[in-house]
Amino acid sequence: MSRRKLAAGNWKMNGTRAALSELQALVSAHPDPSVDILICPPSTLLRDAAALADTAPLDIGGQDCHSEATGAHTGDISAPMLTDAGATHVILGHSERRENHNESSELVRAKARAAHAAGLTAIICLGESLSEREAANTLDIIAGQLSSSVPDATTAVNTVIAYEPIWAIGTGLTPTVAQIDEVHDFIRTRLITRFGPDIGNGVRLLYGGSVKPSNAAEIFETDNVDGALVGGASLKQSDFSPIIKALEESA
Ligand code: PEP
């Protein structure tokens, strides 16, 4: 099954309105991309980013959403609010949210349901810590996160899975291609077992963790890698564009 590749950028808590020039530069550099391009800016930039991307082949996403649509949740943002602001995607269960905000896989699943109900594609992140990898527990951790974080109503359209080993995020460390291959094959097999071949083969699997222009091509050669979730290297068009080009060349 052919899956359209996806280059997704997670700006995290970076960027004021001045950073929109990077988005403009990205739009100008990729007028007709052969892969999907997504930028997830901070919430404060969503409206401006969506307006800028409105007529361009670029999607805009949020970095988190609440599991409820409205209510007394000071500081939170809901899935319908993201849709209203022009987002089409939302990152959920990023390890920084799981760690800094104590988010459980069950909460991530509730958020994914809310995202689906609002018409958003949920990018659900999974990944092991360094100690879990060193204890040879990686696949057990991934299996547990996958079954508890991913809702039953998953489809190839409403869900993307991102494998992001925690020890590789923002550290410059990356797993070997064989390690990425092993985990992505494992996730693919689990998805097929749970959702059947159409959905299981259709859900896109991203790799995330210190992807940069110098290692992107090698990572994208891996069979079940359908793109990347990129943090630091998505902040500047000059860093993100070569990653997008490497993905286009691998497609
Ligand atoms: C991320 O935060 O999802 C990420 C992969 O970050 P970085 O590319 O900076 O490692």
mmCIF file of C-alpha atoms and ligand atoms in Angstrom:
data_model
loop_
_atom_site.group_PDB
_atom_site.id
_atom_site.type_symbol
_atom_site.label_atom_id
_atom_site.label_comp_id
_atom_site.label_asym_id
_atom_site.label_seq_id
_atom_site.Cartn_x
_atom_site.Cartn_y
_atom_site.Cartn_z
ATOM 1 C CA MET A 1 0.000 0.000 0.000
ATOM 2 C CA SER A 2 1.348 3.407 -0.850
ATOM 3 C CA ARG A 3 1.157 5.969 1.891
ATOM 4 C CA ARG A 4 1.724 9.647 1.212
ATOM 5 C CA LYS A 5 4.778 10.832 3.112
ATOM 6 C CA LEU A 6 4.513 13.500 5.788
ATOM 7 C CA ALA A 7 7.095 16.001 7.004
ATOM 8 C CA ALA A 8 5.796 17.445 10.269
ATOM 9 C CA GLY A 9 7.430 20.235 12.249
ATOM 10 C CA ASN A 10 6.858 20.739 15.973
ATOM 11 C CA TRP A 11 7.850 24.240 16.995
ATOM 12 C CA LYS A 12 7.161 23.505 20.686
ATOM 13 C CA MET A 13 7.256 26.686 22.823
ATOM 14 C CA ASN A 14 9.238 28.594 20.216
ATOM 15 C CA GLY A 15 8.178 31.450 17.995
ATOM 16 C CA THR A 16 6.587 34.845 18.184
ATOM 17 C CA ARG A 17 5.000 36.537 15.176
ATOM 18 C CA ALA A 18 8.479 37.239 13.780
ATOM 19 C CA ALA A 19 8.805 33.470 13.186
ATOM 20 C CA LEU A 20 6.020 33.612 10.592
ATOM 21 C CA SER A 21 8.695 34.736 8.110
ATOM 22 C CA GLU A 22 10.104 31.190 8.354
ATOM 23 C CA LEU A 23 6.692 29.814 7.458
ATOM 24 C CA GLN A 24 6.457 32.220 4.525
ATOM 25 C CA ALA A 25 9.895 31.090 3.373
ATOM 26 C CA LEU A 26 8.798 27.450 3.650
ATOM 27 C CA VAL A 27 5.697 28.108 1.538
ATOM 28 C CA SER A 28 7.829 29.854 -1.092
ATOM 29 C CA ALA A 29 10.407 27.054 -1.139
ATOM 30 C CA HIS A 30 7.818 24.277 -1.668
ATOM 31 C CA PRO A 31 5.119 25.508 -4.070
ATOM 32 C CA ASP A 32 4.300 21.997 -5.279
ATOM 33 C CA PRO A 33 5.564 19.396 -2.794
ATOM 34 C CA SER A 34 5.194 15.691 -3.495
ATOM 35 C CA VAL A 35 4.845 15.022 0.248
ATOM 36 C CA ASP A 36 2.536 16.492 2.897
ATOM 37 C CA ILE A 37 4.046 19.305 4.952
ATOM 38 C CA LEU A 38 2.708 20.223 8.399
ATOM 39 C CA ILE A 39 3.837 22.855 10.881
ATOM 40 C CA CYS A 40 2.618 22.811 14.489
ATOM 41 C CA PRO A 41 3.371 26.280 15.880
ATOM 42 C CA PRO A 42 2.512 27.486 19.385
ATOM 43 C CA SER A 43 -1.208 28.191 19.842
ATOM 44 C CA THR A 44 -0.653 31.955 19.722
ATOM 45 C CA LEU A 45 0.466 31.659 16.081
ATOM 46 C CA LEU A 46 -2.195 29.222 14.858
ATOM 47 C CA ARG A 47 -4.534 31.792 13.282
ATOM 48 C CA ASP A 48 -1.779 33.709 11.514
ATOM 49 C CA ALA A 49 -0.079 30.491 10.410
ATOM 50 C CA ALA A 50 -3.344 29.064 9.072
ATOM 51 C CA ALA A 51 -4.056 32.290 7.175
ATOM 52 C CA LEU A 52 -0.589 32.193 5.659
ATOM 53 C CA ALA A 53 -0.984 28.542 4.686
ATOM 54 C CA ASP A 54 -4.544 28.964 3.442
ATOM 55 C CA THR A 55 -3.768 28.856 -0.259
ATOM 56 C CA ALA A 56 -0.517 26.896 0.082
ATOM 57 C CA PRO A 57 0.133 23.140 0.208
ATOM 58 C CA LEU A 58 0.949 23.358 3.902
ATOM 59 C CA ASP A 59 -1.101 22.140 6.861
ATOM 60 C CA ILE A 60 -1.156 23.651 10.338
ATOM 61 C CA GLY A 61 -1.547 21.711 13.566
ATOM 62 C CA GLY A 62 -1.768 22.150 17.310
ATOM 63 C CA GLN A 63 0.656 20.623 19.813
ATOM 64 C CA ASP A 64 -1.935 19.344 22.294
ATOM 65 C CA CYS A 65 -5.641 19.522 23.045
ATOM 66 C CA HIS A 66 -7.927 18.856 26.011
ATOM 67 C CA SER A 67 -10.069 15.728 26.111
ATOM 68 C CA GLU A 68 -13.213 17.850 26.502
ATOM 69 C CA ALA A 69 -14.612 20.316 24.007
ATOM 70 C CA THR A 70 -15.408 23.132 26.460
ATOM 71 C CA GLY A 71 -15.329 23.797 30.187
ATOM 72 C CA ALA A 72 -13.500 25.133 33.198
ATOM 73 C CA HIS A 73 -9.942 24.203 32.226
ATOM 74 C CA THR A 74 -7.851 27.330 32.571
ATOM 75 C CA GLY A 75 -4.964 27.488 30.157
ATOM 76 C CA ASP A 76 -6.061 24.536 28.053
ATOM 77 C CA ILE A 77 -7.139 24.487 24.424
ATOM 78 C CA SER A 78 -9.801 22.186 23.009
ATOM 79 C CA ALA A 79 -9.900 20.266 19.743
ATOM 80 C CA PRO A 80 -12.815 22.325 18.309
ATOM 81 C CA MET A 81 -10.830 25.484 19.131
ATOM 82 C CA LEU A 82 -7.910 24.133 17.106
ATOM 83 C CA THR A 83 -10.201 23.362 14.181
ATOM 84 C CA ASP A 84 -11.746 26.821 14.489
ATOM 85 C CA ALA A 85 -8.264 28.384 14.364
ATOM 86 C CA GLY A 86 -7.517 26.583 11.087
ATOM 87 C CA ALA A 87 -5.637 23.526 12.337
ATOM 88 C CA THR A 88 -6.106 20.169 10.637
ATOM 89 C CA HIS A 89 -3.827 18.102 12.887
ATOM 90 C CA VAL A 90 -2.814 17.892 16.525
ATOM 91 C CA ILE A 91 0.210 16.279 18.169
ATOM 92 C CA LEU A 92 -0.823 14.179 21.182
ATOM 93 C CA GLY A 93 1.141 12.275 23.805
ATOM 94 C CA HIS A 94 4.447 13.950 23.019
ATOM 95 C CA SER A 95 6.960 12.737 25.612
ATOM 96 C CA GLU A 96 7.344 16.302 26.886
ATOM 97 C CA ARG A 97 3.604 16.293 27.690
ATOM 98 C CA ARG A 98 3.708 12.759 29.099
ATOM 99 C CA GLU A 99 6.643 13.752 31.354
ATOM 100 C CA ASN A 100 6.044 17.426 32.179
ATOM 101 C CA HIS A 101 2.273 17.142 32.540
ATOM 102 C CA ASN A 102 2.008 13.544 33.754
ATOM 103 C CA GLU A 103 -0.125 12.518 30.799
ATOM 104 C CA SER A 104 -1.056 8.849 30.810
ATOM 105 C CA SER A 105 -1.734 6.810 27.690
ATOM 106 C CA GLU A 106 -5.409 6.663 28.707
ATOM 107 C CA LEU A 107 -5.560 10.473 28.722
ATOM 108 C CA VAL A 108 -3.826 10.577 25.352
ATOM 109 C CA ARG A 109 -6.496 8.221 24.002
ATOM 110 C CA ALA A 110 -9.268 10.472 25.358
ATOM 111 C CA LYS A 111 -7.594 13.453 23.708
ATOM 112 C CA ALA A 112 -7.321 11.530 20.438
ATOM 113 C CA ARG A 113 -11.054 10.785 20.581
ATOM 114 C CA ALA A 114 -11.733 14.489 21.099
ATOM 115 C CA ALA A 115 -9.452 15.341 18.195
ATOM 116 C CA HIS A 116 -11.241 12.860 15.931
ATOM 117 C CA ALA A 117 -14.633 14.231 16.956
ATOM 118 C CA ALA A 118 -13.448 17.703 15.936
ATOM 119 C CA GLY A 119 -12.260 16.436 12.547
ATOM 120 C CA LEU A 120 -8.553 16.641 13.373
ATOM 121 C CA THR A 121 -5.887 14.109 12.488
ATOM 122 C CA ALA A 122 -4.185 13.022 15.714
ATOM 123 C CA ILE A 123 -0.425 12.481 15.602
ATOM 124 C CA ILE A 124 0.006 10.136 18.543
ATOM 125 C CA CYS A 125 3.549 9.929 19.909
ATOM 126 C CA LEU A 126 5.101 6.822 21.458
ATOM 127 C CA GLY A 127 8.608 6.221 22.698
ATOM 128 C CA GLU A 128 10.827 4.603 25.275
ATOM 129 C CA SER A 129 13.272 6.213 27.704
ATOM 130 C CA LEU A 130 16.973 5.408 27.626
ATOM 131 C CA SER A 131 16.712 3.170 30.701
ATOM 132 C CA GLU A 132 13.808 1.280 29.127
ATOM 133 C CA ARG A 133 15.873 0.717 25.979
ATOM 134 C CA GLU A 134 18.913 -0.353 27.962
ATOM 135 C CA ALA A 135 16.745 -2.834 29.868
ATOM 136 C CA ALA A 136 15.578 -4.263 26.510
ATOM 137 C CA ASN A 137 12.014 -3.154 27.228
ATOM 138 C CA THR A 138 11.495 -0.988 24.155
ATOM 139 C CA LEU A 139 8.962 -3.179 22.367
ATOM 140 C CA ASP A 140 6.971 -3.817 25.551
ATOM 141 C CA ILE A 141 6.749 -0.086 26.227
ATOM 142 C CA ILE A 142 5.713 0.634 22.645
ATOM 143 C CA ALA A 143 3.103 -2.154 22.726
ATOM 144 C CA GLY A 144 1.590 -0.777 25.944
ATOM 145 C CA GLN A 145 1.525 2.840 24.738
ATOM 146 C CA LEU A 146 0.111 1.789 21.390
ATOM 147 C CA SER A 147 -2.757 -0.237 22.795
ATOM 148 C CA SER A 148 -3.663 2.329 25.484
ATOM 149 C CA SER A 149 -3.136 5.597 23.559
ATOM 150 C CA VAL A 150 -4.681 4.749 20.208
ATOM 151 C CA PRO A 151 -8.512 4.772 20.100
ATOM 152 C CA ASP A 152 -10.622 2.012 18.553
ATOM 153 C CA ALA A 153 -12.057 4.419 15.976
ATOM 154 C CA THR A 154 -8.648 4.916 14.392
ATOM 155 C CA THR A 155 -8.496 5.162 10.620
ATOM 156 C CA ALA A 156 -5.687 5.763 8.150
ATOM 157 C CA VAL A 157 -6.966 9.332 7.770
ATOM 158 C CA ASN A 158 -7.624 10.391 11.348
ATOM 159 C CA THR A 159 -4.443 9.025 12.933
ATOM 160 C CA VAL A 160 -0.689 9.146 12.413
ATOM 161 C CA ILE A 161 1.724 7.417 14.794
ATOM 162 C CA ALA A 162 5.086 8.985 15.627
ATOM 163 C CA TYR A 163 7.814 6.822 17.132
ATOM 164 C CA GLU A 164 9.969 9.161 19.180
ATOM 165 C CA PRO A 165 12.534 7.555 21.470
ATOM 166 C CA ILE A 166 12.731 9.990 24.389
ATOM 167 C CA TRP A 167 16.519 9.781 24.548
ATOM 168 C CA ALA A 168 16.760 10.968 20.924
ATOM 169 C CA ILE A 169 14.597 14.087 21.305
ATOM 170 C CA GLY A 170 16.640 17.268 21.225
ATOM 171 C CA THR A 171 19.814 15.388 22.142
ATOM 172 C CA GLY A 172 21.494 14.915 18.758
ATOM 173 C CA LEU A 173 21.438 11.158 19.430
ATOM 174 C CA THR A 174 19.561 8.956 16.966
ATOM 175 C CA PRO A 175 18.834 5.243 16.981
ATOM 176 C CA THR A 176 20.460 3.167 14.283
ATOM 177 C CA VAL A 177 18.433 2.564 11.156
ATOM 178 C CA ALA A 178 18.078 -1.072 12.297
ATOM 179 C CA GLN A 179 16.603 0.079 15.620
ATOM 180 C CA ILE A 180 14.120 2.387 13.880
ATOM 181 C CA ASP A 181 13.262 -0.382 11.448
ATOM 182 C CA GLU A 182 12.589 -2.855 14.254
ATOM 183 C CA VAL A 183 10.200 -0.543 16.115
ATOM 184 C CA HIS A 184 8.364 0.667 13.002
ATOM 185 C CA ASP A 185 7.875 -2.914 11.766
ATOM 186 C CA PHE A 186 6.586 -3.840 15.209
ATOM 187 C CA ILE A 187 4.102 -0.936 15.235
ATOM 188 C CA ARG A 188 2.939 -1.810 11.726
ATOM 189 C CA THR A 189 2.338 -5.449 12.672
ATOM 190 C CA ARG A 190 0.436 -4.451 15.811
ATOM 191 C CA LEU A 191 -1.756 -2.019 13.861
ATOM 192 C CA ILE A 192 -2.601 -4.683 11.290
ATOM 193 C CA THR A 193 -3.457 -7.184 14.038
ATOM 194 C CA ARG A 194 -5.722 -4.713 15.821
ATOM 195 C CA PHE A 195 -7.328 -2.794 12.941
ATOM 196 C CA GLY A 196 -7.008 -5.164 9.977
ATOM 197 C CA PRO A 197 -4.868 -4.768 6.875
ATOM 198 C CA ASP A 198 -6.563 -1.747 5.290
ATOM 199 C CA ILE A 199 -6.278 0.534 8.301
ATOM 200 C CA GLY A 200 -3.155 -1.134 9.686
ATOM 201 C CA ASN A 201 -1.252 -0.660 6.457
ATOM 202 C CA GLY A 202 -2.721 2.775 5.842
ATOM 203 C CA VAL A 203 -1.770 4.572 9.057
ATOM 204 C CA ARG A 204 1.377 6.614 8.505
ATOM 205 C CA LEU A 205 4.332 6.053 10.837
ATOM 206 C CA LEU A 206 6.694 8.953 11.480
ATOM 207 C CA TYR A 207 10.097 8.792 13.096
ATOM 208 C CA GLY A 208 11.034 11.652 15.448
ATOM 209 C CA GLY A 209 14.173 12.439 17.426
ATOM 210 C CA SER A 210 17.073 14.601 16.232
ATOM 211 C CA VAL A 211 16.179 14.352 12.539
ATOM 212 C CA LYS A 212 18.355 16.822 10.663
ATOM 213 C CA PRO A 213 19.463 17.462 7.080
ATOM 214 C CA SER A 214 22.530 15.235 7.554
ATOM 215 C CA ASN A 215 20.678 12.082 8.697
ATOM 216 C CA ALA A 216 17.252 12.426 7.060
ATOM 217 C CA ALA A 217 17.960 10.522 3.829
ATOM 218 C CA GLU A 218 19.291 7.484 5.681
ATOM 219 C CA ILE A 219 16.299 7.401 8.057
ATOM 220 C CA PHE A 220 13.806 7.767 5.185
ATOM 221 C CA GLU A 221 15.204 4.673 3.450
ATOM 222 C CA THR A 222 13.566 2.535 6.145
ATOM 223 C CA ASP A 223 10.507 0.679 4.806
ATOM 224 C CA ASN A 224 7.905 1.628 7.397
ATOM 225 C CA VAL A 225 9.096 5.199 7.901
ATOM 226 C CA ASP A 226 6.527 7.409 6.187
ATOM 227 C CA GLY A 227 8.058 10.692 7.247
ATOM 228 C CA ALA A 228 9.337 12.554 10.264
ATOM 229 C CA LEU A 229 8.210 14.588 13.233
ATOM 230 C CA VAL A 230 10.920 17.218 13.534
ATOM 231 C CA GLY A 231 11.520 19.567 16.462
ATOM 232 C CA GLY A 232 14.591 21.815 16.402
ATOM 233 C CA ALA A 233 15.310 21.443 12.690
ATOM 234 C CA SER A 234 11.789 22.593 11.752
ATOM 235 C CA LEU A 235 12.242 26.082 13.196
ATOM 236 C CA LYS A 236 14.287 27.371 10.270
ATOM 237 C CA GLN A 237 13.234 26.921 6.665
ATOM 238 C CA SER A 238 16.902 26.438 5.734
ATOM 239 C CA ASP A 239 17.063 23.336 7.980
ATOM 240 C CA PHE A 240 13.589 21.953 7.316
ATOM 241 C CA SER A 241 13.646 22.259 3.519
ATOM 242 C CA PRO A 242 16.512 19.758 3.005
ATOM 243 C CA ILE A 243 14.616 17.283 5.216
ATOM 244 C CA ILE A 244 11.486 17.763 3.077
ATOM 245 C CA LYS A 245 13.587 17.301 -0.065
ATOM 246 C CA ALA A 246 15.137 14.089 1.328
ATOM 247 C CA LEU A 247 11.618 12.798 2.023
ATOM 248 C CA GLU A 248 10.485 13.710 -1.498
ATOM 249 C CA GLU A 249 13.461 11.846 -2.919
ATOM 250 C CA SER A 250 12.657 8.753 -0.866
ATOM 251 C CA ALA A 251 8.987 8.720 -1.929
HETATM 252 C C1 PEP B 1 10.147 16.410 18.844
HETATM 253 O O1 PEP B 1 10.083 17.192 19.766
HETATM 254 O O2 PEP B 1 9.114 15.842 18.446
HETATM 255 C C2 PEP B 1 11.457 16.164 18.248
HETATM 256 C C3 PEP B 1 11.584 15.122 17.489
HETATM 257 O O3 PEP B 1 12.454 17.059 18.564
HETATM 258 P P1 PEP B 1 13.924 17.115 17.903
HETATM 259 O O4 PEP B 1 13.772 16.942 16.403
HETATM 260 O O5 PEP B 1 14.441 18.476 18.256
HETATM 261 O O6 PEP B 1 14.720 16.006 18.487
#
